[in-house]
Short mmCIF file of C-alpha atoms in Angstrom, two decimals:
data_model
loop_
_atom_site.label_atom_id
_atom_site.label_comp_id
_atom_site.label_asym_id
_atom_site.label_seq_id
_atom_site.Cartn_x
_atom_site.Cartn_y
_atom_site.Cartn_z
CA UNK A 15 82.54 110.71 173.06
CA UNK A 16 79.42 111.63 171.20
CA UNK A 17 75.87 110.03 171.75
CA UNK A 18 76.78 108.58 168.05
CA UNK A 19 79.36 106.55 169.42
CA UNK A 20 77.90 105.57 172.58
CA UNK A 21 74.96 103.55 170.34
CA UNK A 22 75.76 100.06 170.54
CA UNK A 23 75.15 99.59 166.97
CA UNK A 24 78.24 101.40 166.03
CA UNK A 25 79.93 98.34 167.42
CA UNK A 26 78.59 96.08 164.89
CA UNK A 27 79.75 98.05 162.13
CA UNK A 28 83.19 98.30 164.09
CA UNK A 29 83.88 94.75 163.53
CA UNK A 30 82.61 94.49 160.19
CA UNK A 31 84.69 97.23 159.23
CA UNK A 32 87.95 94.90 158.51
CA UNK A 33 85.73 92.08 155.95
CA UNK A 34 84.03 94.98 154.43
CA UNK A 35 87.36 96.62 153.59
CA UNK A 36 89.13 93.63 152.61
CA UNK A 37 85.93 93.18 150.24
CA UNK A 38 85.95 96.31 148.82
CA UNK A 39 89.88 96.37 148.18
CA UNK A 40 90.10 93.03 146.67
CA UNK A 41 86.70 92.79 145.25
CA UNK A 42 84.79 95.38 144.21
CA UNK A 43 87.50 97.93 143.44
CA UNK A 44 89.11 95.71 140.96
CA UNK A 45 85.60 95.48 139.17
CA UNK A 46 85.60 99.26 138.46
CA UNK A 47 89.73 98.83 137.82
CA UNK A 48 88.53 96.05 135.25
CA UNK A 49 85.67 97.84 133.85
CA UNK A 50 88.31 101.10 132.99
CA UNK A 51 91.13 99.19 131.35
CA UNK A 52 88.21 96.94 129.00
CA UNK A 53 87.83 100.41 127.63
CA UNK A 54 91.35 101.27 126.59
CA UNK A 55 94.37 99.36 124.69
CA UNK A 56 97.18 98.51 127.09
CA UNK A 57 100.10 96.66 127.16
CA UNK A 58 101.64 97.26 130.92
CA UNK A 59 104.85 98.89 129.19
CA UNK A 60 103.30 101.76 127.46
CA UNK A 61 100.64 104.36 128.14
CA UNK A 62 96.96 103.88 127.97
CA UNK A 63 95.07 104.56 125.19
CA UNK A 64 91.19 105.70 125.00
CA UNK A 65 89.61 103.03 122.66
CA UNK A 66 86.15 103.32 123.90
CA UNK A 67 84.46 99.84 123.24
CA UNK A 68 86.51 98.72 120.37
CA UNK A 69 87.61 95.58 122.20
CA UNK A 70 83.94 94.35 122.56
CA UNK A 71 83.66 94.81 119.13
CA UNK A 72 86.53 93.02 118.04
CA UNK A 73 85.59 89.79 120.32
CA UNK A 74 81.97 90.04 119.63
CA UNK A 75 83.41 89.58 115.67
CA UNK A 76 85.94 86.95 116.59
CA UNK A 77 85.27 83.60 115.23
CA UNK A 78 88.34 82.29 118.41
CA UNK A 79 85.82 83.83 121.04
CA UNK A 80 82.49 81.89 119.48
CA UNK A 81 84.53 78.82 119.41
CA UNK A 82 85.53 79.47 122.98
CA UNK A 83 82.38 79.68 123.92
CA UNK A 84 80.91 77.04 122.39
CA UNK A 85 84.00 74.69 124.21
CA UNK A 86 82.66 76.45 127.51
CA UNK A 87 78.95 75.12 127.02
CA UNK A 88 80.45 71.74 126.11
CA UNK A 89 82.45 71.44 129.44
CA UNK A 90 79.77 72.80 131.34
CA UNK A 91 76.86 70.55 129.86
CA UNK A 92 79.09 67.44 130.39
CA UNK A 93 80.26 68.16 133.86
CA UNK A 94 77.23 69.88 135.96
CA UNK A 95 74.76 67.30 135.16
CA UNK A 96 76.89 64.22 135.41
CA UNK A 97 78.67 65.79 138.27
CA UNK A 98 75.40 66.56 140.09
CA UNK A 99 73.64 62.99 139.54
CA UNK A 100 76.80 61.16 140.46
CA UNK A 101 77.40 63.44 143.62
CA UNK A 102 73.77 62.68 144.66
CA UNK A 103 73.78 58.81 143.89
CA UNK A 104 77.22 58.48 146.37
CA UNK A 105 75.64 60.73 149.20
CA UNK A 106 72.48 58.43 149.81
CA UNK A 107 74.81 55.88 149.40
CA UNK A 108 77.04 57.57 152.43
CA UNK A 109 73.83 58.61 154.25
CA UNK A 110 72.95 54.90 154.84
CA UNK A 111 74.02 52.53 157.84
CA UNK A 112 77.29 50.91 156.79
CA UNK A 113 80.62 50.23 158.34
CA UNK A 114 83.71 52.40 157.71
CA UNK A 115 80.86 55.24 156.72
CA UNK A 116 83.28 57.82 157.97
CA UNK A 117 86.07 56.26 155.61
CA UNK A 118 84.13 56.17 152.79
CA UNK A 119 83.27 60.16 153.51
CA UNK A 120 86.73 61.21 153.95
CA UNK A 121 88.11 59.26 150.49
CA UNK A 122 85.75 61.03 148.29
CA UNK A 123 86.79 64.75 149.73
CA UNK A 124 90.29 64.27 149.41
CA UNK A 125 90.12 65.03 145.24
CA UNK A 126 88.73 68.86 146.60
CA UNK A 127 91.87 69.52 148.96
CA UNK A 128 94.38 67.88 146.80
CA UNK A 129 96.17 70.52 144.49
CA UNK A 130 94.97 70.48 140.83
CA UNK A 131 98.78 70.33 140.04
CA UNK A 132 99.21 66.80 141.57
CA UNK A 133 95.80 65.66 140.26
CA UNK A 134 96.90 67.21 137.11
CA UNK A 135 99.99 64.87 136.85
CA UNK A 136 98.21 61.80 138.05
CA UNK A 137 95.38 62.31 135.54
CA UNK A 138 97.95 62.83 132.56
CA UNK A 139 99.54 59.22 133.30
CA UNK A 140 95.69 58.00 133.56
CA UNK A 141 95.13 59.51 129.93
CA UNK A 142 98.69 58.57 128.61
CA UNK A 143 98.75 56.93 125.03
CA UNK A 144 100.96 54.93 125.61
CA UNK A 145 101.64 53.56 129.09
CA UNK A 146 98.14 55.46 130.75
CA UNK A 147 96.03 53.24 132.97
CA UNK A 148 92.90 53.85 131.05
CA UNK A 149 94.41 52.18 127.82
CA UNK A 150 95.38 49.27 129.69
CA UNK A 151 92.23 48.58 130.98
CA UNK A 152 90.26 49.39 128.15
CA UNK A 153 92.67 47.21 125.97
CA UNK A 154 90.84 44.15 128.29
CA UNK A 155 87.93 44.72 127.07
CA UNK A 156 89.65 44.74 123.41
CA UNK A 157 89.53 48.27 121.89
CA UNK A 158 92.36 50.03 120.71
CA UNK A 159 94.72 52.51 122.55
CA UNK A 160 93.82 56.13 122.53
CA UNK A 161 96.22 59.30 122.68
CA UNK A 162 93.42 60.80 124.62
CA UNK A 163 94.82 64.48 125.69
CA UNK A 164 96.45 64.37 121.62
CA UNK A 165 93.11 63.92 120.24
CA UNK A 166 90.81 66.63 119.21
CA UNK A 167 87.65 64.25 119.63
CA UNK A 168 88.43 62.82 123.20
CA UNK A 169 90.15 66.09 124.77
CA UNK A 170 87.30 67.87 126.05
CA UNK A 171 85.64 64.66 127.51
CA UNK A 172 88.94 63.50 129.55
CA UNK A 173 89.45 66.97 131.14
CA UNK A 174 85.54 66.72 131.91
CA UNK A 175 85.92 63.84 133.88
CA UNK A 176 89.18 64.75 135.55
CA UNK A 177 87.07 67.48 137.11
CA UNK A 178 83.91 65.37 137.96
CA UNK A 179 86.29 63.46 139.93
CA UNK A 180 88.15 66.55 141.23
CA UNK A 181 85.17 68.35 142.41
CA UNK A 182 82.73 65.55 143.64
CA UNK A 183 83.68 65.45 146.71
CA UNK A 184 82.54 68.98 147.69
CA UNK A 185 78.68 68.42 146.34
CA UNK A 186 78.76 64.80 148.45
CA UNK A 187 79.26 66.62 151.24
CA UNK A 188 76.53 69.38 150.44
CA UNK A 189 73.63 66.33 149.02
CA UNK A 190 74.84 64.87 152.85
CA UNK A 191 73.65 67.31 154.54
CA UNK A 192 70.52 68.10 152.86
CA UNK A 193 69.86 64.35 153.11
CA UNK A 194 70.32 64.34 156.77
CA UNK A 195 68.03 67.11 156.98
CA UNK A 196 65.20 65.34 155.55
CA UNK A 197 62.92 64.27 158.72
CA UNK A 198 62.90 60.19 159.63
CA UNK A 199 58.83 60.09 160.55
CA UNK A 200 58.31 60.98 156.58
CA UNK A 201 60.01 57.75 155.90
CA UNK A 202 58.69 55.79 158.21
CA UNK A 203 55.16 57.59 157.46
CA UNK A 204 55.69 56.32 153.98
CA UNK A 205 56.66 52.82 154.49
CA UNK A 206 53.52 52.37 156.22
CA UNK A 207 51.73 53.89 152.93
CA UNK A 208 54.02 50.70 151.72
CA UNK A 209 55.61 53.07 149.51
CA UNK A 210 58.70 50.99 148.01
CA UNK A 211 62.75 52.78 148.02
CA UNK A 212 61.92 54.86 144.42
CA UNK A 213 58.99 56.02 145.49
CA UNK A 214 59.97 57.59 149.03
CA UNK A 215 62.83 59.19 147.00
CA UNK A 216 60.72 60.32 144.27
CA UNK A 217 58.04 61.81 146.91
CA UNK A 218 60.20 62.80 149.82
CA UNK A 219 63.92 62.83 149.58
CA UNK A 220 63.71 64.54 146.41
CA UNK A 221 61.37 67.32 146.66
CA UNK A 222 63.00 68.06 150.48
CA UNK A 223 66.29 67.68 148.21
CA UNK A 224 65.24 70.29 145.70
CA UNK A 225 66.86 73.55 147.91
CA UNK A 226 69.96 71.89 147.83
CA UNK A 227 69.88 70.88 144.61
CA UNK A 228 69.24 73.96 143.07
CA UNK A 229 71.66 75.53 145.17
CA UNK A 230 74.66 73.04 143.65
CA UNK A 231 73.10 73.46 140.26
CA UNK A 232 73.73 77.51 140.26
CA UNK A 233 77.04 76.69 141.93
CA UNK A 234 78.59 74.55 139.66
CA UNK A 235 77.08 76.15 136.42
CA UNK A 236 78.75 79.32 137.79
CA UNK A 237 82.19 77.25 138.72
CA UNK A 238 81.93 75.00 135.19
CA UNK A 239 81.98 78.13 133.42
CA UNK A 240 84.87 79.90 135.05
CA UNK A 241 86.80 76.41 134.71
CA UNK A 242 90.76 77.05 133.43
CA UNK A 243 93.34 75.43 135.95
CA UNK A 244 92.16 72.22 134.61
CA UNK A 245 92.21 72.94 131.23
CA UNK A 246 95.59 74.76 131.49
CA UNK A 247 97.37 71.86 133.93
CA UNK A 248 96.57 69.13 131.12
CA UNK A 249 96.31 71.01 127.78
CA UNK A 250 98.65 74.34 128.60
CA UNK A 251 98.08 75.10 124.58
CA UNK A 252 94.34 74.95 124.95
CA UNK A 253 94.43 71.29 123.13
CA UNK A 254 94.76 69.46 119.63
CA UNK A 255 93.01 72.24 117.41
CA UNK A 256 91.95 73.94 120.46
CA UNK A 257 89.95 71.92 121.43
CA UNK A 258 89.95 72.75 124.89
CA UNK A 259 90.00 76.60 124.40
CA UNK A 260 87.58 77.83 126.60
CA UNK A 261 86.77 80.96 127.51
CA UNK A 262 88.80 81.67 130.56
CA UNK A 263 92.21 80.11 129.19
CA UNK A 264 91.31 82.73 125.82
CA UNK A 265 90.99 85.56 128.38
CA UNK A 266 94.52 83.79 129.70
CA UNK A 267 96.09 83.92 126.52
CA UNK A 268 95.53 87.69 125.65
CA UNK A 269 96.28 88.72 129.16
CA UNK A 270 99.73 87.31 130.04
CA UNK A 271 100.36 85.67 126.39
CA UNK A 272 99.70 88.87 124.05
CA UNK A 273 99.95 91.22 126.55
CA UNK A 274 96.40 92.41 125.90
CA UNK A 275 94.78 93.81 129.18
CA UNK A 276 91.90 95.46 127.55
CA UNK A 277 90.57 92.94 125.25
CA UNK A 278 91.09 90.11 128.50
CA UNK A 279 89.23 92.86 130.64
CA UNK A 280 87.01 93.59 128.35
CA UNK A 281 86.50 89.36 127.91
CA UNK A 282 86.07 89.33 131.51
CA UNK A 283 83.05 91.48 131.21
CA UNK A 284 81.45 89.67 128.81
CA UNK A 285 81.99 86.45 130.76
CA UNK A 286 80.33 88.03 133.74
CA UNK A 287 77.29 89.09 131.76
CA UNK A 288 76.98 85.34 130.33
CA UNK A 289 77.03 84.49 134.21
CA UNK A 290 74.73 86.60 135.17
CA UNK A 291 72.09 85.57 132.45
CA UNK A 292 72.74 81.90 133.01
CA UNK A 293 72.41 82.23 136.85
CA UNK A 294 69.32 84.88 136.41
CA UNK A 295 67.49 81.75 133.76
CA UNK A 296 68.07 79.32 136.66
CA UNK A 297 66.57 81.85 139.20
CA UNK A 298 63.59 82.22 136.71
CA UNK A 299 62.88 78.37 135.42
CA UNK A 300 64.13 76.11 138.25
CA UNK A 301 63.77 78.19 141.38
CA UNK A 302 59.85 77.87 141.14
CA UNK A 303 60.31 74.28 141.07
CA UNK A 304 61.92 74.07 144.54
CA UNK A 305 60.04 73.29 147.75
CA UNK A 306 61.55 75.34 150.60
CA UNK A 307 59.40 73.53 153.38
#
């Protein structure tokens, strides 16, 4: 065996070898198998053909792919922020001294391990216009009934809050832990400053908060713009007047629909360019607002 092989470090890169390979097979190689078929016009059944970058063109002067788009920001400004707030609001909640604390943890994760297909089909009876549970109660409080999945003006908003509920679990759990981070003597150090319960949050759970928040805010901008099993599970046509079209289920429809592969891949690209923009703005604006000790 040669000295190379007798250094110990070789070892480490022994047992990294399987991840590595499973990354490169499944991840990275599919990036450069994505990045060649954007460039050509294929169908699966016949031959490839060289088209060079006409299918960025031809999305970049499609009014469908704009529109997508524009459904994309809408989902994503109406789910990170209301996700976020609500997710932090229920962990200090959790993070105090009650009974059945452990309970109360375990109900709001079960929406992130329960398969979108059954939260799909409990969420369409929620939304149904005619016997749904949200008409009923709403018709309490006397306004009319709504066809809310049918309707071009309340489409986007229902499948927003089907996934606040879906996913709010997961960012509890995250605000938990950062909350249970934050060091008791700071609170007790600011009672005796007779700080009152908005200002210790204001002045220390927040600003010890602000790693972890920025951390769920990339997160779930990333996630909110790659959303489709939602969209697909309660709108499979992309909505009333597409509505719900966003840019994943367009990608969706040209790649298993129209049989499309290098407009989707070439879609695909252009998605992962808006995500690395957005995520590189939230590195530049909100990262120097976070305290990291």
């Amino acid at each position: 065996m040669s000295k190379v092989w007798k250094n110990k470090e070789w070892d480490a890169y022994l047992y990294l070898l399987p991840a590595v390979s499973i990354i490169l097979f499944f991840h990275v190689m599919p990036i450069f198998l994505a990045a060649f078929v954007s460039l050509q016009e294929w169908d699966l059944m016949s031959p490839a053909k060289f088209v060079g970058l006409s299918n960025y063109r031809s999305i970049l002067q499609s009014d469908e792919f704009y529109s997508s788009l524009k459904h994309t920001v809408y989902f994503s400004l109406g789910s990170v922020p209301g996700g976020i707030l609500l997710a932090l609001f229920i962990a200090i909640l959790l993070n105090s001294k009650i009974k059945g604390l452990s309970f109360y943890r375990t109900l709001y994760f079960i929406p992130v391990i329960t398969s979108i297909n059954a939260v799909a089909i409990v969420w369409k009876w929620i939304y149904h216009g005619q016997y749904g549970l949200l008409n009923y109660l709403i018709g309490f409080l006397g306004f009319p009934s709504q066809d809310w999945l049918q309707d071009p003006r309340f489409a986007m908003p229902a499948i927003i809050m089907m996934s606040i509920w879906k996913g709010l679990g997961y960012n509890v759990v995250i605000f938990l832990a950062g909350l249970q981070n934050v060091p008791g003597y700071l609170y007790e150090a600011a009672r005796i400053d007779g700080a009152n319960a908005w200002e210790r949050f204001r002045h220390v759970t927040w600003p010890l908060l602000s790693p972890v928040t920025y951390f769920v805010l990339v997160m779930s901008t990333i996630s909110s713009f790659q959303v489709f099993a939602q969209v697909y599970m309660m709108t499979p046509n992309g909505g009333p007047m597409g509505s719900t079209t966003v840019i994943v289920f367009y990608l969706y429809q040209y790649a298993f629909r129209q049989y499309k592969f290098g407009y989707a891949s070439a879609l695909a690209f252009i998605l992962f360019l808006i995500i690395l923009t957005m995520t590189l703005l939230q590195k530049f604006f909100v990262e120097k607002k976070v305290h990291y000790s």
